Amino acid sequence: MKQFDLKDPIFTKLSEAAALLEMDTYIVGGYVRDLFLGRESKDIDFVCVGSGIELAKKTAELLNPKLKVNYFKNFGTAQFVYHGLDLEFVGARKESYQRNSRNPIVEEGSLEDDQNRRDFTINAMAISLNKATYGEILDPFGGKKDLENKLIRTPLDPNITFSDDPLRMLRAIRFATQLNFSIDPKSIQAIKDNAHRISIISQERITTELNKIMLSPKPSVGFILLDETKLLPLIFKELSELKGVEYVKQKGHKDNFYHSLQVLDNLAENSDNLWLRWAALLHDIGKPKSKRFEENVGWTFHGHEVIGERMTKSIFTNLKLPLNKELKYVQKLVKMHLRPIPIAKDSISDSAVRRLLFDAGDDVDDLMLLCEADITSKNEEKVKRILKNFKIVRQKLKEIEEKDHIRNFEPPISGELIMATYGLKPCREIGLIKNHIKEAILEGEIANNEEEALSLMRKIATDLGLKELN
Ligand code: ATP
Ligand code: MG
């Protein structure tokens, strides 16, 4: 829906259905918030005083009898999709929490009860779809004003709100990050006081919020809030361990927490790719484990990219992030994040460029974005100089790829061909020949084509004492 229109059939039919069922009905939650913010939403939540399932069925019937309504009897919720919008229906409820259970006792309630149990004032506004008050806004906690003041605030005492459902602490930080809002100081204090209760929340729900922070325009906002509120070490220990500067003989190193966040923000300006953003956040994650102070050299982090590659796997596992191609991709970028640097510094040799293309394959453009984001020097001249060098690397990558086609390297001659030519069964020599040819191409000794590869094959075979079959 492009513009909010109370004459839209979704609302008029819903209102009609509600009147037929004699149920008070309202639009609530994120949709109302996003409406005032001018943000587009793909889902609309409706709350009614009565059965959400019945209301959904009746509304669907009036809109289009062919619509399929999904419902969840246990939760009293229903949902269907109409013109690409996800419409969610729920009966108004009242929740009471007990100290030692994470599951609230849920009873039917009034609209007011339902607004009370919502997480933030900006998420607790409702618009009436009842005939007599159609279109009226019900904003008991001043959500509209908080939107204007860019403020995240809980409707009730934040200690109760956060203790009842500790996920709300992460939601507060996530909304602050997405919307560039601040969090009410009382709520910040309550998050600090309740941070330990995050332990009762499932990893999946935590990670959903982390990914929403990652996809925000400036993700560092969220991680800095997580750090300030003491949630970070509880949910992402490795990241919080990047914090701090150690000094030996008055020599310090940079604070890798703030550096990593800067790299993430830089990258976020140029890419919406969630996994590339994860690679930016994790690129230096191996630094604390590899840190040494060496006489006459200073601080070193040898091998941090390899340690980082390994840590990425355990972080993905702990955070329940996807362990297939997404993990492999992030590991590859973490491991390779230093590779373009020497190429940018020295007079660039073609073979180094070819090797980079070979190892990075189709991810080479993402790797370059990561490397460019990794420049966080405060010295503008220096930044300009390095960026210029990276531009040369990019140009070189393009030229060499056009000439040599290394990105998706396929050996120009196959193992089968080698076996057939020399009458061999699978054996070590075949691997030797293939590897030799690959190396020769990467070194630029031969071109990446069948003809030159065949002639090199013959030479190597002779050296190995192999005889061609006739
Ligand atoms: P988004 O869809 O961008 O995540 P949203 O505000 O729509 O934002 P949803 O998770 O879709 O968030 O939830 C819809 C509404 O339900 C919220 O606006 C809020 O009123 C309420 N809500 C969701 N989760 C909670 C929670 N953990 N505690 C209290 N209220 C919640
Ligand atoms: Mg929503």
Tab-separated table of N, CA and C in Angstrom, residues 194-295:
chain	number	residue	atom	x	y	z
A	194	ASN	N	18.434	-5.314	34.254
A	194	ASN	CA	17.806	-6.590	33.887
A	194	ASN	C	18.601	-7.392	32.859
A	195	ALA	N	19.781	-6.855	32.490
A	195	ALA	CA	20.553	-7.491	31.400
A	195	ALA	C	20.707	-8.998	31.609
A	196	HIS	N	20.984	-9.408	32.831
A	196	HIS	CA	21.236	-10.840	33.093
A	196	HIS	C	20.049	-11.714	32.698
A	197	ARG	N	18.843	-11.121	32.658
A	197	ARG	CA	17.657	-11.939	32.338
A	197	ARG	C	17.588	-12.334	30.860
A	198	ILE	N	18.492	-11.786	30.064
A	198	ILE	CA	18.505	-12.164	28.646
A	198	ILE	C	18.764	-13.665	28.497
A	199	SER	N	19.336	-14.261	29.529
A	199	SER	CA	19.664	-15.697	29.466
A	199	SER	C	18.436	-16.589	29.280
A	200	ILE	N	17.236	-16.091	29.561
A	200	ILE	CA	16.059	-16.955	29.380
A	200	ILE	C	15.485	-16.883	27.954
A	201	ILE	N	16.097	-16.035	27.131
A	201	ILE	CA	15.565	-15.860	25.763
A	201	ILE	C	16.266	-16.804	24.788
A	202	SER	N	15.505	-17.354	23.860
A	202	SER	CA	16.092	-18.314	22.918
A	202	SER	C	17.066	-17.608	21.977
A	203	GLN	N	18.088	-18.368	21.566
A	203	GLN	CA	19.106	-17.801	20.678
A	203	GLN	C	18.491	-17.304	19.372
A	204	GLU	N	17.490	-18.007	18.856
A	204	GLU	CA	16.886	-17.595	17.584
A	204	GLU	C	16.310	-16.183	17.669
A	205	ARG	N	15.613	-15.904	18.767
A	205	ARG	CA	14.999	-14.570	18.903
A	205	ARG	C	16.084	-13.503	19.069
A	206	ILE	N	17.136	-13.835	19.801
A	206	ILE	CA	18.237	-12.878	19.976
A	206	ILE	C	18.880	-12.577	18.622
A	207	THR	N	19.126	-13.632	17.866
A	207	THR	CA	19.833	-13.460	16.593
A	207	THR	C	18.991	-12.697	15.578
A	208	THR	N	17.673	-12.886	15.616
A	208	THR	CA	16.806	-12.096	14.736
A	208	THR	C	17.036	-10.604	14.994
A	209	GLU	N	17.122	-10.229	16.255
A	209	GLU	CA	17.340	-8.814	16.581
A	209	GLU	C	18.739	-8.369	16.156
A	210	LEU	N	19.748	-9.234	16.373
A	210	LEU	CA	21.113	-8.870	15.960
A	210	LEU	C	21.170	-8.622	14.454
A	211	ASN	N	20.487	-9.479	13.698
A	211	ASN	CA	20.499	-9.283	12.249
A	211	ASN	C	19.776	-7.996	11.849
A	212	LYS	N	18.748	-7.638	12.574
A	212	LYS	CA	18.063	-6.371	12.263
A	212	LYS	C	18.966	-5.182	12.588
A	213	ILE	N	19.747	-5.308	13.653
A	213	ILE	CA	20.735	-4.264	13.955
A	213	ILE	C	21.761	-4.201	12.823
A	214	MET	N	22.230	-5.386	12.414
A	214	MET	CA	23.237	-5.440	11.341
A	214	MET	C	22.751	-4.775	10.057
A	215	LEU	N	21.458	-4.896	9.784
A	215	LEU	CA	20.922	-4.365	8.526
A	215	LEU	C	20.487	-2.904	8.622
A	216	SER	N	20.687	-2.304	9.786
A	216	SER	CA	20.295	-0.901	9.968
A	216	SER	C	21.264	0.026	9.227
A	217	PRO	N	20.839	1.270	9.024
A	217	PRO	CA	21.717	2.180	8.274
A	217	PRO	C	23.080	2.374	8.952
A	218	LYS	N	23.090	2.446	10.308
A	218	LYS	CA	24.373	2.622	11.006
A	218	LYS	C	24.437	1.622	12.161
A	219	PRO	N	24.851	0.400	11.849
A	219	PRO	CA	24.754	-0.685	12.842
A	219	PRO	C	25.538	-0.440	14.130
A	220	SER	N	26.594	0.389	14.077
A	220	SER	CA	27.405	0.595	15.288
A	220	SER	C	26.562	1.114	16.445
A	221	VAL	N	25.521	1.888	16.136
A	221	VAL	CA	24.658	2.455	17.177
A	221	VAL	C	24.179	1.331	18.103
A	222	GLY	N	23.741	0.239	17.514
A	222	GLY	CA	23.220	-0.885	18.281
A	222	GLY	C	24.294	-1.558	19.116
A	223	PHE	N	25.475	-1.767	18.539
A	223	PHE	CA	26.515	-2.474	19.286
A	223	PHE	C	27.062	-1.612	20.418
A	224	ILE	N	27.089	-0.308	20.205
A	224	ILE	CA	27.543	0.575	21.282
A	224	ILE	C	26.512	0.574	22.420
A	225	LEU	N	25.239	0.563	22.075
A	225	LEU	CA	24.207	0.459	23.120
A	225	LEU	C	24.286	-0.891	23.848
A	226	LEU	N	24.520	-1.951	23.095
A	226	LEU	CA	24.640	-3.275	23.726
A	226	LEU	C	25.804	-3.270	24.712
A	227	ASP	N	26.860	-2.584	24.332
A	227	ASP	CA	28.031	-2.514	25.210
A	227	ASP	C	27.724	-1.682	26.463
A	228	GLU	N	27.137	-0.508	26.231
A	228	GLU	CA	26.810	0.384	27.359
A	228	GLU	C	25.878	-0.259	28.385
A	229	THR	N	24.954	-1.075	27.884
A	229	THR	CA	23.955	-1.658	28.780
A	229	THR	C	24.417	-2.993	29.362
A	230	LYS	N	25.650	-3.393	29.018
A	230	LYS	CA	26.244	-4.645	29.541
A	230	LYS	C	25.596	-5.897	28.963
A	231	LEU	N	24.843	-5.729	27.889
A	231	LEU	CA	24.271	-6.919	27.254
A	231	LEU	C	25.304	-7.615	26.358
A	232	LEU	N	26.227	-6.823	25.815
A	232	LEU	CA	27.129	-7.378	24.799
A	232	LEU	C	27.911	-8.613	25.266
A	233	PRO	N	28.579	-8.555	26.436
A	233	PRO	CA	29.324	-9.764	26.825
A	233	PRO	C	28.423	-10.967	27.059
A	234	LEU	N	27.143	-10.720	27.335
A	234	LEU	CA	26.236	-11.840	27.585
A	234	LEU	C	25.771	-12.498	26.291
A	235	ILE	N	25.683	-11.718	25.223
A	235	ILE	CA	25.153	-12.324	23.993
A	235	ILE	C	26.196	-12.425	22.873
A	236	PHE	N	27.340	-11.748	23.032
A	236	PHE	CA	28.332	-11.772	21.943
A	236	PHE	C	29.706	-11.480	22.541
A	237	LYS	N	30.176	-12.497	23.266
A	237	LYS	CA	31.392	-12.352	24.062
A	237	LYS	C	32.597	-11.980	23.196
A	238	GLU	N	32.747	-12.653	22.073
A	238	GLU	CA	33.938	-12.445	21.244
A	238	GLU	C	34.031	-10.983	20.790
A	239	LEU	N	32.890	-10.389	20.491
A	239	LEU	CA	32.918	-8.997	20.038
A	239	LEU	C	33.315	-8.076	21.194
A	240	SER	N	32.802	-8.369	22.375
A	240	SER	CA	33.122	-7.481	23.499
A	240	SER	C	34.587	-7.643	23.890
A	241	GLU	N	35.175	-8.781	23.553
A	241	GLU	CA	36.597	-8.969	23.874
A	241	GLU	C	37.538	-8.192	22.952
A	242	LEU	N	36.988	-7.590	21.917
A	242	LEU	CA	37.809	-6.725	21.062
A	242	LEU	C	38.063	-5.378	21.724
A	243	LYS	N	37.314	-5.125	22.785
A	243	LYS	CA	37.377	-3.806	23.420
A	243	LYS	C	38.662	-3.590	24.197
A	244	GLY	N	39.118	-2.349	24.162
A	244	GLY	CA	40.216	-1.979	25.046
A	244	GLY	C	41.546	-1.846	24.325
A	245	VAL	N	42.445	-1.092	24.980
A	245	VAL	CA	43.768	-0.844	24.425
A	245	VAL	C	44.785	-1.229	25.479
A	246	GLU	N	45.778	-1.988	25.090
A	246	GLU	CA	46.823	-2.365	26.030
A	246	GLU	C	48.081	-1.553	25.714
A	247	TYR	N	48.806	-1.218	26.747
A	247	TYR	CA	50.041	-0.451	26.543
A	247	TYR	C	51.245	-1.222	27.054
A	248	VAL	N	52.300	-1.248	26.257
A	248	VAL	CA	53.591	-1.727	26.733
A	248	VAL	C	54.595	-0.671	26.295
A	249	LYS	N	55.436	-0.250	27.225
A	249	LYS	CA	56.415	0.810	26.934
A	249	LYS	C	55.751	1.999	26.236
A	250	GLN	N	54.628	2.366	26.776
A	250	GLN	CA	53.868	3.518	26.266
A	250	GLN	C	53.358	3.365	24.835
A	251	LYS	N	53.479	2.171	24.314
A	251	LYS	CA	52.941	1.955	22.967
A	251	LYS	C	51.614	1.215	23.063
A	252	GLY	N	50.583	1.815	22.488
A	252	GLY	CA	49.271	1.159	22.482
A	252	GLY	C	48.930	0.685	21.080
A	253	HIS	N	47.905	-0.142	20.981
A	253	HIS	CA	47.396	-0.513	19.652
A	253	HIS	C	46.019	0.114	19.534
A	254	LYS	N	45.392	-0.009	18.367
A	254	LYS	CA	44.067	0.620	18.283
A	254	LYS	C	43.025	-0.245	18.980
A	255	ASP	N	41.925	0.388	19.387
A	255	ASP	CA	40.832	-0.354	20.021
A	255	ASP	C	40.056	-1.057	18.911
A	256	ASN	N	40.156	-2.363	18.895
A	256	ASN	CA	39.595	-3.102	17.761
A	256	ASN	C	38.080	-3.200	17.769
A	257	PHE	N	37.468	-2.919	18.896
A	257	PHE	CA	36.000	-2.889	18.953
A	257	PHE	C	35.495	-1.700	18.123
A	258	TYR	N	36.016	-0.520	18.455
A	258	TYR	CA	35.539	0.669	17.732
A	258	TYR	C	35.985	0.648	16.272
A	259	HIS	N	37.180	0.095	16.049
A	259	HIS	CA	37.640	-0.032	14.659
A	259	HIS	C	36.680	-0.931	13.867
A	260	SER	N	36.330	-2.085	14.435
A	260	SER	CA	35.453	-3.019	13.718
A	260	SER	C	34.095	-2.386	13.433
A	261	LEU	N	33.596	-1.618	14.402
A	261	LEU	CA	32.298	-0.960	14.202
A	261	LEU	C	32.386	0.097	13.103
A	262	GLN	N	33.523	0.785	13.073
A	262	GLN	CA	33.702	1.785	12.021
A	262	GLN	C	33.724	1.126	10.635
A	263	VAL	N	34.411	-0.010	10.567
A	263	VAL	CA	34.483	-0.744	9.299
A	263	VAL	C	33.075	-1.202	8.879
A	264	LEU	N	32.330	-1.679	9.871
A	264	LEU	CA	30.955	-2.113	9.593
A	264	LEU	C	30.103	-0.944	9.082
A	265	ASP	N	30.189	0.189	9.734
A	265	ASP	CA	29.433	1.369	9.277
A	265	ASP	C	29.870	1.805	7.877
A	266	ASN	N	31.178	1.818	7.664
A	266	ASN	CA	31.680	2.201	6.332
A	266	ASN	C	31.095	1.275	5.276
A	267	LEU	N	31.135	-0.011	5.582
A	267	LEU	CA	30.635	-0.984	4.613
A	267	LEU	C	29.139	-0.821	4.393
A	268	ALA	N	28.421	-0.553	5.500
A	268	ALA	CA	26.964	-0.434	5.413
A	268	ALA	C	26.558	0.702	4.472
A	269	GLU	N	27.454	1.673	4.316
A	269	GLU	CA	27.133	2.766	3.385
A	269	GLU	C	27.150	2.287	1.935
A	270	ASN	N	27.866	1.195	1.699
A	270	ASN	CA	28.024	0.740	0.308
A	270	ASN	C	27.382	-0.596	-0.012
A	271	SER	N	26.878	-1.290	1.002
A	271	SER	CA	26.288	-2.607	0.717
A	271	SER	C	25.218	-2.984	1.735
A	272	ASP	N	24.131	-3.554	1.203
A	272	ASP	CA	23.061	-4.069	2.069
A	272	ASP	C	23.204	-5.565	2.306
A	273	ASN	N	24.286	-6.142	1.800
A	273	ASN	CA	24.480	-7.590	1.927
A	273	ASN	C	24.775	-7.938	3.396
A	274	LEU	N	23.802	-8.617	4.027
A	274	LEU	CA	23.928	-8.946	5.453
A	274	LEU	C	25.224	-9.689	5.747
A	275	TRP	N	25.599	-10.605	4.855
A	275	TRP	CA	26.761	-11.467	5.156
A	275	TRP	C	28.058	-10.730	4.941
A	276	LEU	N	28.071	-9.825	4.003
A	276	LEU	CA	29.259	-8.976	3.848
A	276	LEU	C	29.389	-8.079	5.084
A	277	ARG	N	28.265	-7.642	5.619
A	277	ARG	CA	28.297	-6.841	6.845
A	277	ARG	C	28.839	-7.676	8.013
A	278	TRP	N	28.430	-8.935	8.079
A	278	TRP	CA	28.986	-9.809	9.126
A	278	TRP	C	30.497	-9.954	8.955
A	279	ALA	N	30.949	-10.090	7.724
A	279	ALA	CA	32.390	-10.217	7.475
A	279	ALA	C	33.111	-8.960	7.964
A	280	ALA	N	32.498	-7.802	7.750
A	280	ALA	CA	33.118	-6.550	8.207
A	280	ALA	C	33.219	-6.541	9.733
A	281	LEU	N	32.162	-6.976	10.388
A	281	LEU	CA	32.175	-6.973	11.855
A	281	LEU	C	33.217	-7.953	12.401
A	282	LEU	N	33.386	-9.066	11.705
A	282	LEU	CA	34.239	-10.140	12.238
A	282	LEU	C	35.667	-10.127	11.679
A	283	HIS	N	35.982	-9.188	10.787
A	283	HIS	CA	37.262	-9.324	10.083
A	283	HIS	C	38.466	-9.351	11.030
A	284	ASP	N	38.386	-8.649	12.146
A	284	ASP	CA	39.521	-8.620	13.087
A	284	ASP	C	39.236	-9.400	14.371
A	285	ILE	N	38.232	-10.261	14.340
A	285	ILE	CA	37.802	-10.936	15.564
A	285	ILE	C	38.927	-11.796	16.165
A	286	GLY	N	39.890	-12.195	15.325
A	286	GLY	CA	41.011	-13.016	15.811
A	286	GLY	C	42.125	-12.210	16.458
A	287	LYS	N	41.960	-10.889	16.518
A	287	LYS	CA	43.089	-10.087	17.017
A	287	LYS	C	43.438	-10.318	18.487
A	288	PRO	N	42.467	-10.383	19.393
A	288	PRO	CA	42.874	-10.581	20.797
A	288	PRO	C	43.690	-11.860	20.994
A	289	LYS	N	43.325	-12.904	20.266
A	289	LYS	CA	44.034	-14.189	20.451
A	289	LYS	C	45.420	-14.194	19.811
A	290	SER	N	45.670	-13.293	18.877
A	290	SER	CA	46.965	-13.336	18.192
A	290	SER	C	47.884	-12.202	18.651
A	291	LYS	N	47.389	-11.420	19.585
A	291	LYS	CA	48.122	-10.203	19.971
A	291	LYS	C	49.444	-10.509	20.682
A	292	ARG	N	50.529	-9.866	20.225
A	292	ARG	CA	51.849	-9.997	20.869
A	292	ARG	C	52.494	-8.622	20.899
A	293	PHE	N	53.346	-8.414	21.903
A	293	PHE	CA	54.189	-7.225	21.837
A	293	PHE	C	55.600	-7.673	21.529
A	294	GLU	N	56.134	-7.217	20.407
A	294	GLU	CA	57.482	-7.634	20.025
A	294	GLU	C	58.448	-6.471	20.146
A	295	GLU	N	59.563	-6.738	20.803
A	295	GLU	CA	60.612	-5.723	20.939
A	295	GLU	C	60.946	-5.159	19.554
